[in-house]
Short mmCIF file of C-alpha atoms in Angstrom, two decimals:
data_model
loop_
_atom_site.label_atom_id
_atom_site.label_comp_id
_atom_site.label_asym_id
_atom_site.label_seq_id
_atom_site.Cartn_x
_atom_site.Cartn_y
_atom_site.Cartn_z
CA MET A 5 -42.32 19.14 77.53
CA SER A 6 -43.27 16.00 75.74
CA ALA A 7 -45.90 14.77 78.19
CA PHE A 8 -49.14 16.67 78.61
CA PRO A 9 -52.59 15.57 79.76
CA THR A 10 -54.22 13.23 77.35
CA PHE A 11 -57.28 15.42 76.98
CA LEU A 12 -55.21 17.69 74.75
CA GLU A 13 -55.20 14.83 72.25
CA ASP A 14 -58.88 13.91 72.71
CA HIS A 15 -60.98 15.58 70.04
CA SER A 16 -64.29 13.83 70.81
CA LEU A 17 -65.75 16.76 72.71
CA ARG A 18 -64.55 19.21 70.09
CA HIS A 19 -66.62 17.48 67.41
CA ARG A 20 -69.84 17.55 69.41
CA LEU A 21 -72.04 20.25 67.91
CA ARG A 22 -74.25 22.17 70.31
CA LEU A 23 -77.88 21.37 69.61
CA GLN A 24 -79.13 24.84 70.47
CA THR A 25 -76.89 26.31 67.77
CA LEU A 26 -78.47 24.11 65.10
CA THR A 27 -82.03 24.72 66.28
CA ARG A 28 -81.56 28.48 66.28
CA LEU A 29 -80.14 28.42 62.78
CA ARG A 30 -82.99 26.22 61.62
CA TRP A 31 -85.62 28.52 63.14
CA LEU A 32 -83.99 31.36 61.23
CA ALA A 33 -84.15 29.24 58.06
CA VAL A 34 -87.82 28.41 58.69
CA ALA A 35 -88.67 32.09 59.08
CA GLY A 36 -86.71 33.06 55.96
CA GLN A 37 -88.14 30.26 53.83
CA SER A 38 -91.72 31.03 54.94
CA LEU A 39 -91.29 34.72 54.16
CA ALA A 40 -89.82 33.93 50.74
CA VAL A 41 -92.71 31.59 49.87
CA LEU A 42 -95.32 34.13 50.98
CA VAL A 43 -93.71 36.98 49.04
CA ILE A 44 -93.37 34.90 45.84
CA ALA A 45 -96.89 33.44 46.06
CA HIS A 46 -98.85 36.46 47.24
CA GLY A 47 -96.58 39.42 46.66
CA PHE A 48 -95.72 38.62 43.06
CA GLY A 49 -98.58 36.23 42.35
CA PHE A 50 -96.33 33.51 40.93
CA GLN A 51 -97.82 30.04 40.56
CA PHE A 52 -96.03 27.10 42.18
CA HIS A 53 -96.65 24.31 44.70
CA GLU A 54 -97.07 26.55 47.74
CA ALA A 55 -98.65 23.87 49.94
CA LEU A 56 -95.84 21.39 49.34
CA CYS A 57 -93.27 24.06 50.09
CA PHE A 58 -94.93 24.85 53.41
CA ALA A 59 -95.10 21.11 54.14
CA LEU A 60 -91.31 20.89 53.80
CA ILE A 61 -90.88 23.99 55.93
CA ALA A 62 -93.16 22.41 58.53
CA CYS A 63 -90.87 19.36 58.58
CA SER A 64 -87.99 21.58 59.62
CA ALA A 65 -90.10 23.22 62.31
CA TRP A 66 -91.26 19.80 63.54
CA LEU A 67 -87.66 18.56 63.74
CA ASN A 68 -86.72 21.61 65.81
CA ILE A 69 -89.60 21.04 68.19
CA PHE A 70 -88.78 17.35 68.53
CA LEU A 71 -85.09 17.99 69.26
CA SER A 72 -85.91 20.76 71.74
CA VAL A 73 -88.33 18.52 73.64
CA ARG A 74 -86.17 15.40 73.45
CA PHE A 75 -82.87 16.96 74.52
CA PRO A 76 -81.84 19.83 76.82
CA ALA A 77 -80.65 23.06 75.22
CA ALA A 78 -77.03 22.44 76.22
CA HIS A 79 -76.96 18.95 74.68
CA ARG A 80 -74.15 18.35 72.20
CA LEU A 81 -74.76 16.07 69.27
CA PRO A 82 -72.16 13.40 68.49
CA PRO A 83 -70.73 13.52 64.96
CA LEU A 84 -73.06 10.93 63.44
CA ALA A 85 -76.17 12.62 64.85
CA ALA A 86 -74.95 16.03 63.73
CA MET A 87 -74.31 14.68 60.23
CA ALA A 88 -77.83 13.23 60.12
CA VAL A 89 -79.38 16.55 61.13
CA LEU A 90 -77.31 18.50 58.60
CA SER A 91 -78.15 15.94 55.91
CA PHE A 92 -81.82 16.54 56.62
CA ASP A 93 -81.23 20.27 56.05
CA VAL A 94 -79.61 19.53 52.68
CA LEU A 95 -82.48 17.29 51.60
CA GLN A 96 -85.14 19.75 52.82
CA LEU A 97 -83.53 22.58 50.91
CA PHE A 98 -83.17 20.30 47.88
CA GLY A 99 -86.93 19.67 47.95
CA LEU A 100 -87.74 23.38 48.16
CA LEU A 101 -85.40 24.23 45.29
CA PHE A 102 -86.76 21.35 43.19
CA MET A 103 -90.24 22.87 43.35
CA THR A 104 -89.06 26.45 42.77
CA GLY A 105 -86.76 26.33 39.74
CA GLY A 106 -83.69 24.36 40.82
CA LEU A 107 -80.38 26.15 40.22
CA ALA A 108 -82.22 28.99 38.50
CA ASN A 109 -83.49 29.94 41.95
CA PRO A 110 -81.10 32.51 43.44
CA PHE A 111 -81.47 30.88 46.86
CA SER A 112 -79.77 27.69 45.60
CA VAL A 113 -76.50 29.00 47.03
CA LEU A 114 -77.84 28.16 50.50
CA LEU A 115 -76.91 24.53 49.84
CA CYS A 116 -73.38 25.55 50.85
CA VAL A 117 -74.41 26.38 54.42
CA PRO A 118 -74.68 22.86 55.94
CA VAL A 119 -71.32 21.90 54.47
CA ILE A 120 -69.67 25.01 55.94
CA ILE A 121 -71.18 24.35 59.37
CA SER A 122 -69.94 20.76 59.25
CA SER A 123 -66.43 21.75 58.17
CA ALA A 124 -66.09 24.09 61.15
CA SER A 125 -67.12 21.54 63.78
CA GLN A 126 -67.21 17.96 62.50
CA PRO A 127 -64.61 15.31 61.53
CA VAL A 128 -63.28 15.54 58.00
CA ARG A 129 -64.82 12.25 56.86
CA HIS A 130 -68.30 13.40 57.90
CA THR A 131 -67.84 16.73 56.16
CA VAL A 132 -66.70 14.95 52.99
CA GLY A 133 -69.78 12.72 53.12
CA LEU A 134 -72.07 15.72 53.58
CA GLY A 135 -70.26 17.49 50.75
CA ILE A 136 -70.85 14.54 48.42
CA LEU A 137 -74.55 14.63 49.32
CA SER A 138 -74.69 18.37 48.58
CA VAL A 139 -72.89 18.00 45.23
CA ALA A 140 -75.30 15.19 44.27
CA ALA A 141 -78.26 17.42 45.16
CA VAL A 142 -76.86 20.33 43.16
CA THR A 143 -76.19 18.06 40.17
CA LEU A 144 -79.74 16.68 40.22
CA LEU A 145 -81.14 20.20 40.42
CA ALA A 146 -79.09 21.17 37.38
CA PHE A 147 -81.00 18.65 35.25
CA TYR A 148 -84.27 18.00 37.04
CA SER A 149 -86.53 20.58 38.62
CA LEU A 150 -89.88 22.23 38.18
CA PRO A 151 -89.88 25.54 36.28
CA LEU A 152 -88.87 28.72 38.06
CA PRO A 153 -92.04 30.49 39.34
CA TRP A 154 -92.78 33.41 37.00
CA TYR A 155 -95.56 35.65 35.80
CA PRO A 156 -98.57 33.66 34.45
CA ASP A 157 -98.55 35.29 31.01
CA SER A 158 -94.86 34.75 30.25
CA ASN A 159 -92.43 31.87 30.13
CA PHE A 160 -88.95 32.43 31.58
CA GLU A 161 -86.41 30.04 30.10
CA VAL A 162 -83.03 29.89 31.81
CA PRO A 163 -80.12 29.04 29.45
CA PHE A 164 -78.34 25.84 30.39
CA LEU A 165 -75.03 27.70 30.29
CA LEU A 166 -76.25 29.83 33.19
CA ILE A 167 -77.32 26.68 35.04
CA ALA A 168 -73.88 25.18 34.51
CA GLY A 169 -72.28 28.37 35.80
CA ALA A 170 -74.49 28.25 38.89
CA TRP A 171 -73.46 24.61 39.46
CA ILE A 172 -69.78 25.49 39.24
CA ALA A 173 -70.25 28.51 41.51
CA ILE A 174 -72.10 26.55 44.21
CA VAL A 175 -69.67 23.61 44.21
CA SER A 176 -66.56 25.79 44.20
CA THR A 177 -67.98 28.03 46.92
CA SER A 178 -68.81 24.98 49.05
CA VAL A 179 -65.28 23.59 48.67
CA PHE A 180 -63.49 26.89 49.24
CA ALA A 181 -65.63 27.98 52.21
CA ALA A 182 -65.45 24.52 53.79
CA VAL A 183 -61.66 24.35 53.54
CA TYR A 184 -61.33 27.91 54.88
CA ALA A 185 -63.70 27.26 57.79
CA TYR A 186 -61.93 24.01 58.62
CA GLN A 187 -58.53 25.69 58.63
CA VAL A 188 -59.68 28.55 60.85
CA SER A 189 -61.41 26.14 63.24
CA ALA A 190 -58.38 23.83 63.39
CA GLU A 191 -56.03 26.72 64.17
CA ALA A 192 -58.39 28.03 66.86
CA SER A 193 -58.61 24.58 68.45
CA GLN A 194 -54.86 24.16 68.26
CA LEU A 195 -54.34 27.51 69.92
CA ALA A 196 -56.86 26.66 72.63
CA ASP A 197 -55.06 23.38 73.37
CA ALA A 198 -51.73 25.17 73.56
CA LEU A 199 -53.11 27.81 75.93
CA VAL A 200 -54.53 25.07 78.16
CA ALA A 201 -51.11 23.43 78.23
CA THR A 202 -49.58 26.81 79.10
CA GLU A 203 -51.95 27.24 82.03
CA LEU A 204 -51.15 23.73 83.27
CA VAL A 205 -47.42 24.34 83.10
CA LEU A 206 -47.73 27.67 84.92
CA GLN A 207 -49.94 26.07 87.56
CA ARG A 208 -47.36 23.33 88.08
CA GLU A 209 -44.54 25.84 88.44
CA GLN A 210 -46.54 27.91 90.94
CA HIS A 211 -47.34 24.75 92.87
CA ILE A 212 -43.65 23.91 93.11
CA SER A 213 -42.88 27.44 94.31
CA ALA A 214 -45.57 27.13 96.99
CA LEU A 215 -44.11 23.93 98.48
CA ASP A 216 -41.87 25.92 100.84
CA GLY A 217 -44.90 27.59 102.38
CA LEU A 218 -46.70 24.27 102.61
CA ALA A 219 -43.73 22.75 104.42
CA ALA A 220 -43.81 25.56 106.97
CA ALA A 221 -47.56 25.14 107.43
CA ALA A 222 -47.16 21.39 107.87
CA ALA A 223 -44.42 21.89 110.44
CA HIS A 224 -46.62 24.29 112.36
CA GLU A 225 -49.66 22.00 112.29
CA LEU A 226 -47.67 18.90 113.30
CA GLY A 227 -45.96 20.68 116.17
CA THR A 228 -48.92 20.46 118.56
CA PRO A 229 -49.74 16.74 118.23
CA LEU A 230 -46.03 15.88 118.33
CA ALA A 231 -45.63 17.84 121.57
CA THR A 232 -48.55 15.89 123.01
CA ILE A 233 -46.89 12.62 122.02
CA SER A 234 -43.64 13.74 123.68
CA VAL A 235 -45.44 14.61 126.95
CA VAL A 236 -47.27 11.28 127.00
CA ALA A 237 -44.04 9.41 126.24
CA ARG A 238 -42.28 11.23 129.09
CA GLU A 239 -45.04 10.38 131.55
CA MET A 240 -45.06 6.76 130.43
CA GLU A 241 -41.29 6.63 130.87
CA LYS A 242 -41.60 7.86 134.46
CA ALA A 243 -44.34 5.36 135.24
CA LEU A 244 -42.78 2.33 133.56
CA ALA A 245 -39.06 3.05 133.74
CA SER A 246 -38.55 0.27 136.33
CA ASP A 247 -40.21 -2.34 134.10
CA PRO A 248 -37.50 -3.90 131.88
CA ARG A 249 -40.12 -5.06 129.38
CA PHE A 250 -40.95 -1.49 128.31
CA ALA A 251 -37.80 0.49 129.10
CA ASP A 252 -36.15 0.13 125.68
CA ASP A 253 -39.35 0.81 123.78
CA LEU A 254 -40.10 3.93 125.81
CA MET A 255 -36.59 5.30 125.27
CA LEU A 256 -36.92 4.65 121.53
CA LEU A 257 -40.34 6.35 121.43
CA ARG A 258 -39.04 9.42 123.23
CA SER A 259 -35.85 9.69 121.15
CA GLN A 260 -37.78 9.43 117.90
CA SER A 261 -40.31 12.04 118.98
CA GLU A 262 -37.43 14.37 119.85
CA ARG A 263 -35.94 13.69 116.44
CA CYS A 264 -39.22 14.60 114.77
CA ARG A 265 -39.35 17.84 116.75
CA ASP A 266 -35.82 18.71 115.59
CA ILE A 267 -36.77 18.08 111.97
CA LEU A 268 -39.87 20.26 112.22
CA ARG A 269 -37.87 22.97 114.00
CA ARG A 270 -35.35 23.01 111.15
CA LEU A 271 -38.12 23.17 108.57
CA THR A 272 -39.74 26.13 110.30
CA THR A 273 -36.42 27.93 110.76
CA LEU A 274 -35.36 27.28 107.15
CA SER A 275 -38.68 28.55 105.82
CA THR A 276 -38.47 31.71 107.94
CA GLN A 277 -34.90 32.42 106.89
CA ASP A 278 -35.52 31.75 103.20
CA GLU A 279 -38.90 33.45 102.90
CA VAL A 280 -37.46 36.74 101.64
CA HIS A 281 -34.89 34.97 99.50
CA MET A 282 -37.54 32.79 97.91
CA ALA A 283 -39.86 35.71 97.24
CA ARG A 284 -37.14 37.96 95.77
CA LEU A 285 -34.65 36.81 93.18
CA PRO A 286 -31.73 38.87 91.77
CA LEU A 287 -31.35 38.71 88.01
CA GLY A 288 -28.02 36.87 88.21
CA SER A 289 -29.49 34.25 90.54
CA LEU A 290 -32.49 33.90 88.24
CA ILE A 291 -30.19 33.12 85.31
CA GLU A 292 -28.04 30.62 87.21
CA GLU A 293 -31.05 28.87 88.74
CA THR A 294 -32.64 28.58 85.29
CA ILE A 295 -29.47 27.30 83.60
CA ALA A 296 -28.44 24.81 86.30
CA PRO A 297 -30.62 21.86 85.13
CA HIS A 298 -29.17 22.12 81.59
CA ARG A 299 -25.45 21.95 82.45
CA GLU A 300 -25.24 18.15 82.44
CA PHE A 301 -25.73 17.44 78.73
CA GLY A 302 -22.22 17.87 77.35
CA ILE A 303 -22.85 21.40 76.01
CA ALA A 304 -20.89 24.30 77.52
CA ILE A 305 -23.14 27.10 78.80
CA GLU A 306 -21.42 30.45 79.28
CA VAL A 307 -23.07 33.35 81.11
CA VAL A 308 -21.79 36.77 80.12
CA GLY A 309 -22.78 39.83 82.16
CA GLU A 310 -22.35 43.19 80.45
CA GLU A 311 -21.09 46.02 82.65
CA SER A 312 -23.65 48.48 83.97
CA GLU A 313 -23.59 51.42 86.36
CA HIS A 314 -27.02 50.46 87.67
CA LYS A 315 -27.81 48.01 90.42
CA GLU A 316 -28.70 44.49 89.49
CA PRO A 317 -32.49 44.12 89.19
CA VAL A 318 -34.10 42.18 92.02
CA GLY A 319 -37.56 40.95 91.11
CA ARG A 320 -40.22 38.68 92.50
CA ARG A 321 -39.77 34.97 91.91
CA ASN A 322 -41.87 34.30 88.82
CA PRO A 323 -42.32 30.63 87.83
CA GLY A 324 -43.53 31.68 84.37
CA ILE A 325 -40.30 33.58 83.63
CA MET A 326 -38.12 30.76 84.94
CA PHE A 327 -39.95 28.12 82.95
CA GLY A 328 -40.02 30.23 79.77
CA LEU A 329 -36.29 31.02 79.89
CA GLY A 330 -35.53 27.42 80.83
CA ASN A 331 -37.36 26.18 77.75
CA LEU A 332 -35.47 28.58 75.47
CA ILE A 333 -32.16 27.45 76.97
CA GLU A 334 -33.19 23.81 76.65
CA ASN A 335 -33.91 24.30 72.95
CA ALA A 336 -30.55 26.02 72.48
CA VAL A 337 -28.77 23.11 74.20
CA ASP A 338 -30.67 20.59 72.04
CA PHE A 339 -29.46 22.19 68.80
CA ALA A 340 -26.03 23.47 69.84
CA ARG A 341 -22.90 21.72 68.64
CA GLU A 342 -20.57 22.72 71.49
CA LYS A 343 -21.62 25.90 73.24
CA VAL A 344 -24.55 28.09 74.33
CA THR A 345 -23.97 31.70 75.36
CA VAL A 346 -26.37 33.60 77.60
CA THR A 347 -25.71 37.35 77.62
CA VAL A 348 -27.36 39.41 80.37
CA SER A 349 -27.50 43.19 80.45
CA HIS A 350 -29.55 45.93 82.06
CA ASP A 351 -29.74 49.69 82.24
CA ALA A 352 -32.10 52.26 83.72
CA ALA A 353 -34.95 51.33 81.38
CA THR A 354 -34.50 47.77 80.11
CA VAL A 355 -33.43 44.27 81.14
CA ARG A 356 -32.15 42.11 78.28
CA ILE A 357 -31.24 38.45 77.95
CA ALA A 358 -29.80 37.02 74.72
CA ILE A 359 -29.51 33.25 74.18
CA GLU A 360 -27.20 32.10 71.36
CA ASP A 361 -26.13 28.65 70.21
CA ASP A 362 -23.62 27.45 67.63
CA GLY A 363 -26.01 25.06 65.90
CA PRO A 364 -27.50 25.23 62.39
CA GLY A 365 -29.87 28.07 63.25
CA PHE A 366 -33.51 28.52 62.31
CA ALA A 367 -34.64 27.43 58.87
CA PRO A 368 -36.09 30.37 56.87
CA ASP A 369 -39.59 28.87 56.75
CA VAL A 370 -39.52 28.26 60.50
CA LEU A 371 -38.57 31.86 61.33
CA ALA A 372 -41.80 33.00 59.69
CA GLN A 373 -43.84 30.72 61.98
CA ILE A 374 -41.98 31.02 65.28
CA GLY A 375 -44.37 30.65 68.19
CA VAL A 376 -47.08 28.77 66.27
CA PRO A 377 -48.18 25.88 68.52
CA PHE A 378 -47.35 22.34 67.41
CA MET A 379 -44.89 23.48 64.75
CA ASN A 380 -42.51 20.56 65.17
CA ARG A 381 -39.38 21.46 63.31
CA ARG A 382 -36.58 24.00 63.50
CA ASN A 383 -34.35 22.79 60.75
CA ARG A 384 -35.47 19.91 58.58
CA MET A 385 -32.05 18.26 58.91
CA ASP A 386 -32.35 18.24 62.70
CA ARG A 387 -35.79 16.72 63.13
CA GLU A 388 -34.37 13.49 64.51
CA LYS A 389 -31.99 15.26 66.86
CA ALA A 390 -34.54 17.01 69.04
CA GLY A 391 -38.24 17.19 69.52
CA GLY A 392 -38.69 20.56 67.83
CA LEU A 393 -39.91 23.94 68.95
CA GLY A 394 -43.66 23.69 68.60
CA LEU A 395 -45.75 23.54 71.73
CA GLY A 396 -42.80 24.04 74.10
CA LEU A 397 -41.70 27.24 72.42
CA PHE A 398 -45.27 28.48 72.22
CA ILE A 399 -45.67 27.96 75.98
CA ALA A 400 -42.35 29.66 76.70
CA LYS A 401 -43.22 32.60 74.45
CA THR A 402 -46.67 32.95 75.99
CA LEU A 403 -45.39 32.84 79.58
CA LEU A 404 -42.63 35.37 78.91
CA GLU A 405 -44.96 37.74 77.07
CA ARG A 406 -47.38 37.57 79.99
CA SER A 407 -44.57 38.81 82.22
CA GLY A 408 -44.16 41.86 79.95
CA ALA A 409 -41.29 40.55 77.82
CA SER A 410 -40.70 41.07 74.11
CA LEU A 411 -39.07 38.24 72.14
CA HIS A 412 -37.13 38.40 68.89
CA PHE A 413 -35.90 35.29 67.05
CA THR A 414 -33.07 35.56 64.50
CA ASN A 415 -30.04 33.76 63.13
CA GLN A 416 -26.56 35.03 63.91
CA SER A 417 -24.78 37.02 61.24
CA ALA A 418 -21.99 35.39 59.22
CA PRO A 419 -19.37 34.13 59.80
CA ALA A 420 -21.02 32.97 63.04
CA SER A 421 -23.70 30.31 62.86
CA GLY A 422 -26.57 29.40 65.10
CA ALA A 423 -29.82 30.81 66.41
CA ARG A 424 -30.31 33.81 68.67
CA VAL A 425 -33.26 34.67 70.89
CA ASP A 426 -33.45 38.14 72.43
CA VAL A 427 -35.74 38.64 75.43
CA SER A 428 -36.24 42.09 76.90
CA TRP A 429 -38.39 43.58 79.64
CA PRO A 430 -39.06 47.13 80.80
CA ARG A 431 -37.03 47.42 83.99
CA GLU A 432 -40.06 48.07 86.17
CA LYS A 433 -41.33 44.59 85.26
CA MET A 434 -38.19 42.93 86.66
CA ASP A 435 -37.09 45.19 89.52
CA LEU A 436 -38.91 45.70 92.81
CA PHE A 437 -36.72 48.67 93.76
CA GLY A 438 -36.38 50.56 90.48
CA ALA A 439 -33.28 51.50 88.52
CA VAL A 440 -30.96 53.08 91.07
CA LYS A 441 -27.25 53.63 90.49
CA ARG A 442 -24.90 51.39 92.43
CA GLN A 443 -23.43 52.74 95.59
CA ASN A 444 -20.19 51.32 96.95
CA ALA A 445 -20.30 48.36 94.57
CA PRO A 446 -17.94 47.53 91.71
CA VAL A 447 -19.24 47.74 88.16
CA GLY A 448 -20.72 44.48 86.92
CA THR A 449 -21.41 42.97 90.34
CA GLY A 450 -23.95 40.18 90.20
CA TYR A 451 -22.81 38.40 87.03
CA ILE A 452 -20.02 35.88 86.82
CA SER A 453 -18.96 34.33 83.52
CA LYS A 454 -19.25 30.59 83.94
CA THR A 455 -18.46 27.76 81.59
CA HIS A 456 -19.27 24.13 82.08
#
C-alpha cells in the first residue's frame, strides 16, 4: 500500500487554472462594472472620471478578447500566467476604486475575489504574493483616492475611522476566505487522489481474478498452432527417421510439442474444474484466503466462527471485499503485540466480521478522523512501527462500503486493550442463495478456529 502511481503526487496539473473560467468571470465583471458606472453617472448624475473608468473596463475586455483569440477555450494557465492575469484584475479594480472614492466605495470588497480564486487553485506562494499585492492596494486606497462621487451640491466626507474599519474588514475577509477556500480545495483534491488510488487497486484486484480466464483463453488459442506443429513434426519424423543427422532433433521436437500439449490440456481442465469454485466463495474460505498472506509475520491470527443455524453464506468472489478485509487485517497485524482475532458470524439477515488486536488501540483524535485519506497515524507512539492508516484504510473502507458493508471502529473495553473493527453486510449482499436453514449439517460447519 505504500507504492502508488507517481501522478498522485504530481500537483502540476491541479494548479493549472482553466482559461475559460477566468474569461467568463471577467466578462461578468466587465458587465457589472459598466452597469455600475452608467447608473452612477447617468442614473444619479454624480460627477467623476467616467471616461477613464470605461477605459479601464475596456482593458479588461481587451484582455479577454486577446486570451480567447490566443488560446483555445480548454487551455489551462500555468501558475505564473494565472498569477499575472489575477494581478491584472487586482490592479484594474484598484484603478476603478481610486477614481470612485477608494475604500468609501462599497464595491471595494471585490478586491477579495482574485485572492479567493487563487487560494482555491494556485500554489500557496503565488496566493501569498497576490494577497500582498491586494493588501498593498487596499492600504493605498485607504490614504489616497479621489472623492466618492456624490451629489453636486453637497460634499460627503467619510470619517477615517470608517475607512480604517473597511480596511480591516477587507483584509480579514481576504485572509479568512482564502484560507477556507484553500482548505476545502485541498481536501477535495486529497479525496480525489484517494479515490483514484482506490479505483487502481480495485482494477488490479479484478485483473488478478481474471487471470484464470485468460489462461484458459490462451490455452484454447495455442491449441491449434501447437497441433499443427505436432503434425508437421510427425511427418518430418517419418520422412527423415532414417537420417541419423536429424533423428535426435526430430524426437526432441516431437516430445516437447507433446509436453506443451499436456500443459495446455491441464490448464484447460483446471480452469473448467475451478470455474465455479473461483466464481463462488464460501464465507469461511473468503476469510482464510484473506488471512493467509498475513500469517508469516510472527503474530498469531485466530479465526473464531460463532455458531449459527443458518447455512454458511456463499457469495461471488469480490476482489474489493478481499482487498478491503486484507488491509484491515494487515493493519491489525502491524499494531498487534501478540495476537489478532477475527470473529465471523451470520444469521438470517446479517453477516458480521470483527477484527481485534491486542495493540495500543486507536488514539482518541484518530478515532474522530478514521477513514480520512492520508491521515498517517494511529497512535502517536507507534508512528515508527507501521506506516499508519491513512490512504490504505481509506481505500479499504471505500471498497467495503461499495460492497454494501457498514464499518465501525472502536477500542476494546477495559481490561482488554487494542482496536476493534466491525464490518457487517446485509445477508443478501454476501449470499447467492439466501439465508436458508442448514439441512443435515452440524451447527457451525464452515468455520474452524485456527491459530498460527
